[in-house]
Each structure stands twice: as C-alpha cells, then as structure tokens.
Amino acid sequence: MTGWQTLLYKEVLRFWKVGFQTVAAPVLTALLYLLIFGHVLSDRVKVYDTISYTSFLVPGLVMMSVLQNAFANSSSSLIQSKIMGNLVFVLLTPLSHWSWFVAYVGSSVARGLCVGLGVFLVTVGFTHVSFQSPLWILVFAVLGAGMLGALGLIAGLWAEKFDQMAAFQNFIIVPMTFLSGVFYSIHSLPDFWQGVSHLNPFFYMIDGFRYGFFGVSDVSPWLSLGIVGSAMLAVSAIALHLLRIGYKIRG
C-alpha cells in the first residue's frame, strides 16, 4: 500500500476496533430519538401532506448521525494523537498534506456512512420510507460526511486539550445539527427563525438528503447541492492549508 492508503487503513481500523463505541452506540442513540419523538409527536406534528412524521424523522436522524460521527472521527483521532504524543510517528513519514487530508477525511466518511447505514437499518423497520432519488441520497451523504470530516480536522488541529474539543463539539456541531431541520420542517417556524435556518449549512445537507427519499424538500435540492458543495470546498481548503503549514503540529 502507498503512504496515504496505509494511513487511511490505520484510521479506519482505529474506529472499527472499538465499533461498539463508535458505531453501535450512535445507532442506539438515534433509535431512542426515533422511539421518543416518533411516539410523542407522530399525531401532533404535520410536515408534508403525504408523509408521516415518523417517516420524515428517519432521514433526518440518519444524516445527523452521519455528520456528527464524521466530525468525531477525525477530530478525536487528531486530538488523541497530539495529547498522547504518537502523532510524531506520522510526522516522521514523508506523507504530504494531501495524504493526511485524504486519509483522515476518507476514514471520517467511512465511519459516517457506516453509522448512517446502521441507523437506517434499525429505524426503517418502524415506518415506511421510499427511495425517490437514490443518487441524491448518496451525494449528500458523502458531501456531508466529507465536510464534517474536514471540519473535524480543523478542530483537531486547533484544539490542544480535550475540553477545547468538547467545547467545539457541544457549542458548534451539536447545535447546528439539532437546529437544521432534523426534527421539524422549517416551514413550521416563524419567519425570523426560517431566515436563521437558511444561514445554517447543515440545514441544506439534511434537506437535500431528505429530498432523495421523498422527492419533496423545503428548498430546491440544486440550491442545497450548490451550498453544500461550496461549503465543502471552503472547509477543505482551510484544512489543507493548516495541514500544509503544520498548524500546531510542527515545531
């Protein structure tokens, strides 16, 4: 294997060896969300005319799990390696910043999609979910996981201790995913909060992903694709620049 392939294999193996924690636990969490919200709100919340609330909820939970776990993979790997001191062994290799980027983001995409598939398999049995445009589902899942993997790289490079990483996740990633339309359609919100939602790139990831299942969405899937693609390019460019200059990892 080449250098980037070896690093990618190492990163995939890292999360897979503790799969009970990195894959099974997020799947269980999403299932609990479905059982609780689906049971409490199924008769009280109306989203699209022909779609039940529980069906509406499934794609949102899948995509939320993809995003959160893709971020957690790259960010936790880097911060752990920095604090434990074993990052030096990767720094000693002649790997380029592109190799680092592909390996860390690639493993994040792998973990995100693995968790997302697990969430879908355990939740789809509770309701009927169609596949109107499978290609849209795949495109938004990969783009979303890739963007959050790159964002996790940035957070992992920036953070110097675990509480900084926890603050980044708890005050940025978690609120943006929960306020992105996972549990509701933004058309049910007042005008002000609809405008705020349109400023959240996570909303476009989830809305475009949901369009692949139902063929309906709050905004055009092409608009969502353009915004998510642009955000992915911007975050990736920042991550690559930080890797190239060795931000907080080279003396």
CSV table of C-alpha atoms in Angstrom, one decimal:
chain,number,residue,atom,x,y,z
A,1,MET,CA,0.0,0.0,0.0
A,2,THR,CA,1.1,3.6,-0.6
A,3,GLY,CA,1.5,6.1,2.3
A,4,TRP,CA,-2.0,7.6,2.2
A,5,GLN,CA,-3.6,4.1,1.8
A,6,THR,CA,-1.7,2.9,4.9
A,7,LEU,CA,-2.7,5.9,7.0
A,8,LEU,CA,-6.3,5.5,5.7
A,9,TYR,CA,-6.3,1.9,6.7
A,10,LYS,CA,-4.9,2.8,10.1
A,11,GLU,CA,-7.6,5.4,10.7
A,12,VAL,CA,-10.4,3.0,9.6
A,13,LEU,CA,-9.0,0.3,11.8
A,14,ARG,CA,-8.8,2.7,14.7
A,15,PHE,CA,-12.6,3.3,14.9
A,16,TRP,CA,-13.6,-0.2,13.7
A,17,LYS,CA,-11.7,-2.0,16.5
A,18,VAL,CA,-13.9,-0.1,19.1
A,19,GLY,CA,-17.0,-0.4,16.9
A,20,PHE,CA,-19.3,-1.0,19.9
A,21,GLN,CA,-18.5,2.6,21.0
A,22,THR,CA,-18.0,4.3,17.6
A,23,VAL,CA,-20.8,2.6,15.6
A,24,ALA,CA,-23.2,0.7,17.8
A,25,ALA,CA,-23.6,3.5,20.4
A,26,PRO,CA,-24.7,6.2,17.9
A,27,VAL,CA,-27.1,3.8,16.3
A,28,LEU,CA,-28.7,3.1,19.7
A,29,THR,CA,-28.9,6.9,20.4
A,30,ALA,CA,-30.7,7.5,17.1
A,31,LEU,CA,-33.1,4.7,17.7
A,32,LEU,CA,-34.0,6.2,21.1
A,33,TYR,CA,-34.7,9.6,19.4
A,34,LEU,CA,-37.0,7.9,16.9
A,35,LEU,CA,-38.9,6.0,19.6
A,36,ILE,CA,-39.3,9.0,21.8
A,37,PHE,CA,-40.0,11.7,19.3
A,38,GLY,CA,-41.9,9.5,16.9
A,39,HIS,CA,-44.2,8.3,19.7
A,40,VAL,CA,-44.8,11.7,21.3
A,41,LEU,CA,-45.1,13.8,18.2
A,42,SER,CA,-46.4,11.5,15.5
A,43,ASP,CA,-50.0,12.7,15.9
A,44,ARG,CA,-49.2,16.3,16.7
A,45,VAL,CA,-46.7,17.4,14.1
A,46,LYS,CA,-47.6,17.6,10.4
A,47,VAL,CA,-44.8,18.1,7.9
A,48,TYR,CA,-45.6,17.1,4.3
A,49,ASP,CA,-49.1,16.2,3.2
A,50,THR,CA,-48.4,12.6,2.2
A,51,ILE,CA,-45.6,11.8,4.7
A,52,SER,CA,-46.0,10.7,8.3
A,53,TYR,CA,-43.9,12.4,10.9
A,54,THR,CA,-42.0,9.2,11.8
A,55,SER,CA,-41.1,8.7,8.1
A,56,PHE,CA,-40.0,12.3,7.9
A,57,LEU,CA,-37.8,11.8,11.0
A,58,VAL,CA,-35.8,8.8,9.7
A,59,PRO,CA,-33.7,10.5,7.1
A,60,GLY,CA,-33.0,13.4,9.4
A,61,LEU,CA,-31.7,11.1,12.1
A,62,VAL,CA,-29.6,9.2,9.6
A,63,MET,CA,-28.0,12.3,8.3
A,64,MET,CA,-27.5,13.8,11.8
A,65,SER,CA,-25.7,10.6,12.8
A,66,VAL,CA,-23.5,10.7,9.6
A,67,LEU,CA,-22.5,14.3,10.3
A,68,GLN,CA,-21.8,14.0,14.0
A,69,ASN,CA,-19.8,10.8,13.7
A,70,ALA,CA,-17.8,12.0,10.7
A,71,PHE,CA,-16.7,15.1,12.7
A,72,ALA,CA,-16.0,13.0,15.8
A,73,ASN,CA,-13.7,10.6,13.8
A,74,SER,CA,-11.1,13.0,12.5
A,75,SER,CA,-11.2,15.4,15.5
A,76,SER,CA,-10.9,12.7,18.1
A,77,SER,CA,-8.1,10.9,16.2
A,78,LEU,CA,-6.0,14.1,15.9
A,79,ILE,CA,-6.5,15.4,19.5
A,80,GLN,CA,-5.8,12.0,21.0
A,81,SER,CA,-2.6,11.6,18.9
A,82,LYS,CA,-1.5,15.1,19.9
A,83,ILE,CA,-2.0,14.6,23.6
A,84,MET,CA,-0.7,11.0,23.7
A,85,GLY,CA,2.4,12.0,21.7
A,86,ASN,CA,2.1,9.4,19.0
A,87,LEU,CA,1.4,11.9,16.2
A,88,VAL,CA,5.2,12.3,15.9
A,89,PHE,CA,5.4,8.9,14.2
A,90,VAL,CA,3.1,10.1,11.4
A,91,LEU,CA,5.0,13.4,11.2
A,92,LEU,CA,8.3,11.5,10.6
A,93,THR,CA,6.9,10.0,7.4
A,94,PRO,CA,7.2,11.7,4.1
A,95,LEU,CA,3.5,12.0,3.7
A,96,SER,CA,2.2,15.1,2.0
A,97,HIS,CA,-0.6,17.3,3.4
A,98,TRP,CA,-2.9,15.8,0.7
A,99,SER,CA,-2.2,12.3,2.0
A,100,TRP,CA,-3.1,13.4,5.5
A,101,PHE,CA,-6.3,15.0,4.2
A,102,VAL,CA,-7.4,12.0,2.2
A,103,ALA,CA,-6.7,9.6,5.0
A,104,TYR,CA,-8.4,11.5,7.8
A,105,VAL,CA,-11.4,12.7,5.8
A,106,GLY,CA,-11.7,9.3,4.0
A,107,SER,CA,-11.9,7.5,7.3
A,108,SER,CA,-14.4,10.0,8.6
A,109,VAL,CA,-16.6,9.4,5.5
A,110,ALA,CA,-16.3,5.7,6.1
A,111,ARG,CA,-17.4,6.0,9.7
A,112,GLY,CA,-20.2,8.4,9.0
A,113,LEU,CA,-21.7,6.2,6.2
A,114,CYS,CA,-21.3,3.1,8.4
A,115,VAL,CA,-23.2,4.7,11.3
A,116,GLY,CA,-25.7,6.2,8.9
A,117,LEU,CA,-26.4,2.8,7.3
A,118,GLY,CA,-26.7,1.3,10.8
A,119,VAL,CA,-29.2,3.9,11.9
A,120,PHE,CA,-31.3,3.4,8.7
A,121,LEU,CA,-31.4,-0.3,9.1
A,122,VAL,CA,-32.6,-0.2,12.7
A,123,THR,CA,-35.1,2.6,12.2
A,124,VAL,CA,-36.6,1.8,8.8
A,125,GLY,CA,-38.5,-1.1,10.4
A,126,PHE,CA,-40.7,1.3,12.3
A,127,THR,CA,-42.1,3.1,9.3
A,128,HIS,CA,-42.3,3.1,5.5
A,129,VAL,CA,-39.5,5.1,3.8
A,130,SER,CA,-39.3,5.3,0.0
A,131,PHE,CA,-36.4,6.0,-2.3
A,132,GLN,CA,-37.3,8.6,-4.9
A,133,SER,CA,-33.8,9.6,-5.9
A,134,PRO,CA,-31.1,7.4,-4.5
A,135,LEU,CA,-28.3,9.4,-6.2
A,136,TRP,CA,-29.3,12.5,-4.2
A,137,ILE,CA,-29.1,10.4,-1.0
A,138,LEU,CA,-25.6,9.2,-1.8
A,139,VAL,CA,-24.3,12.6,-3.0
A,140,PHE,CA,-25.5,14.5,0.1
A,141,ALA,CA,-24.3,11.7,2.5
A,142,VAL,CA,-20.8,11.7,1.0
A,143,LEU,CA,-20.6,15.5,0.8
A,144,GLY,CA,-21.9,16.0,4.3
A,145,ALA,CA,-19.6,13.4,5.8
A,146,GLY,CA,-16.6,14.8,3.9
A,147,MET,CA,-17.3,18.3,5.0
A,148,LEU,CA,-17.7,17.3,8.7
A,149,GLY,CA,-14.5,15.2,8.4
A,150,ALA,CA,-12.6,18.2,7.1
A,151,LEU,CA,-14.1,20.4,9.8
A,152,GLY,CA,-13.1,17.8,12.4
A,153,LEU,CA,-9.5,18.1,11.0
A,154,ILE,CA,-9.6,21.8,11.6
A,155,ALA,CA,-10.9,21.4,15.1
A,156,GLY,CA,-8.4,18.6,15.9
A,157,LEU,CA,-5.5,20.8,14.7
A,158,TRP,CA,-6.8,23.8,16.7
A,159,ALA,CA,-7.6,22.1,20.0
A,160,GLU,CA,-4.8,21.4,22.4
A,161,LYS,CA,-6.8,19.6,25.1
A,162,PHE,CA,-10.0,17.6,25.4
A,163,ASP,CA,-12.1,20.3,26.9
A,164,GLN,CA,-11.4,22.6,23.9
A,165,MET,CA,-12.6,19.8,21.6
A,166,ALA,CA,-15.6,19.2,23.8
A,167,ALA,CA,-16.5,22.9,23.6
A,168,PHE,CA,-16.2,22.9,19.8
A,169,GLN,CA,-18.5,20.0,19.5
A,170,ASN,CA,-21.0,21.0,22.2
A,171,PHE,CA,-21.3,24.7,21.2
A,172,ILE,CA,-21.0,24.4,17.4
A,173,ILE,CA,-21.5,21.0,15.9
A,174,VAL,CA,-24.4,19.7,18.1
A,175,PRO,CA,-26.5,22.9,18.0
A,176,MET,CA,-26.0,23.3,14.2
A,177,THR,CA,-27.1,19.7,13.6
A,178,PHE,CA,-30.1,19.9,16.0
A,179,LEU,CA,-31.3,23.2,14.6
A,180,SER,CA,-31.0,22.1,10.9
A,181,GLY,CA,-34.5,20.6,10.5
A,182,VAL,CA,-33.8,17.1,11.8
A,183,PHE,CA,-37.0,17.0,13.9
A,184,TYR,CA,-39.1,19.5,12.0
A,185,SER,CA,-39.7,21.3,8.7
A,186,ILE,CA,-38.5,24.9,8.8
A,187,HIS,CA,-41.8,26.0,7.2
A,188,SER,CA,-43.4,25.4,10.7
A,189,LEU,CA,-41.1,28.1,12.1
A,190,PRO,CA,-41.7,31.8,12.4
A,191,ASP,CA,-40.3,33.9,9.5
A,192,PHE,CA,-37.3,35.1,11.6
A,193,TRP,CA,-36.2,31.6,12.5
A,194,GLN,CA,-36.7,30.4,9.0
A,195,GLY,CA,-34.2,33.0,7.9
A,196,VAL,CA,-31.8,31.9,10.6
A,197,SER,CA,-32.2,28.3,9.4
A,198,HIS,CA,-31.2,29.3,5.9
A,199,LEU,CA,-27.9,30.5,7.2
A,200,ASN,CA,-27.1,27.1,8.6
A,201,PRO,CA,-25.3,24.9,6.0
A,202,PHE,CA,-26.3,21.8,7.9
A,203,PHE,CA,-29.9,22.5,7.0
A,204,TYR,CA,-29.1,22.2,3.3
A,205,MET,CA,-27.3,18.8,3.9
A,206,ILE,CA,-30.3,17.3,5.7
A,207,ASP,CA,-32.9,18.9,3.4
A,208,GLY,CA,-31.2,17.7,0.3
A,209,PHE,CA,-30.6,14.2,1.8
A,210,ARG,CA,-34.3,14.0,2.7
A,211,TYR,CA,-35.3,15.0,-0.8
A,212,GLY,CA,-33.7,11.8,-2.1
A,213,PHE,CA,-36.2,9.8,0.0
A,214,PHE,CA,-39.4,11.7,-0.6
A,215,GLY,CA,-38.9,13.8,-3.6
A,216,VAL,CA,-40.0,16.9,-1.7
A,217,SER,CA,-38.0,19.4,0.4
A,218,ASP,CA,-38.1,22.8,2.0
A,219,VAL,CA,-35.8,24.3,-0.7
A,220,SER,CA,-34.6,23.2,-4.1
A,221,PRO,CA,-32.1,20.3,-3.9
A,222,TRP,CA,-30.0,22.1,-6.5
A,223,LEU,CA,-29.7,25.1,-4.2
A,224,SER,CA,-28.8,22.7,-1.4
A,225,LEU,CA,-26.2,21.0,-3.6
A,226,GLY,CA,-24.6,24.3,-4.5
A,227,ILE,CA,-24.4,25.5,-0.9
A,228,VAL,CA,-23.1,22.2,0.5
A,229,GLY,CA,-20.6,21.8,-2.3
A,230,SER,CA,-19.3,25.3,-1.8
A,231,ALA,CA,-19.1,24.8,2.0
A,232,MET,CA,-17.2,21.5,1.4
A,233,LEU,CA,-14.7,23.3,-0.9
A,234,ALA,CA,-14.2,26.1,1.6
A,235,VAL,CA,-13.7,23.9,4.7
A,236,SER,CA,-11.4,21.5,2.7
A,237,ALA,CA,-9.2,24.4,1.5
A,238,ILE,CA,-8.8,25.7,5.1
A,239,ALA,CA,-8.0,22.2,6.4
A,240,LEU,CA,-5.4,21.6,3.6
A,241,HIS,CA,-3.8,24.9,4.3
A,242,LEU,CA,-3.5,24.2,8.0
A,243,LEU,CA,-2.0,20.8,7.3
A,244,ARG,CA,0.4,22.2,4.7
A,245,ILE,CA,1.8,24.8,7.2
A,246,GLY,CA,1.8,22.2,10.1
A,247,TYR,CA,-0.5,24.3,12.2
A,248,LYS,CA,0.0,23.4,15.9
A,249,ILE,CA,1.6,20.0,15.0
A,250,ARG,CA,5.1,21.1,13.8
A,251,GLY,CA,7.5,22.9,15.9
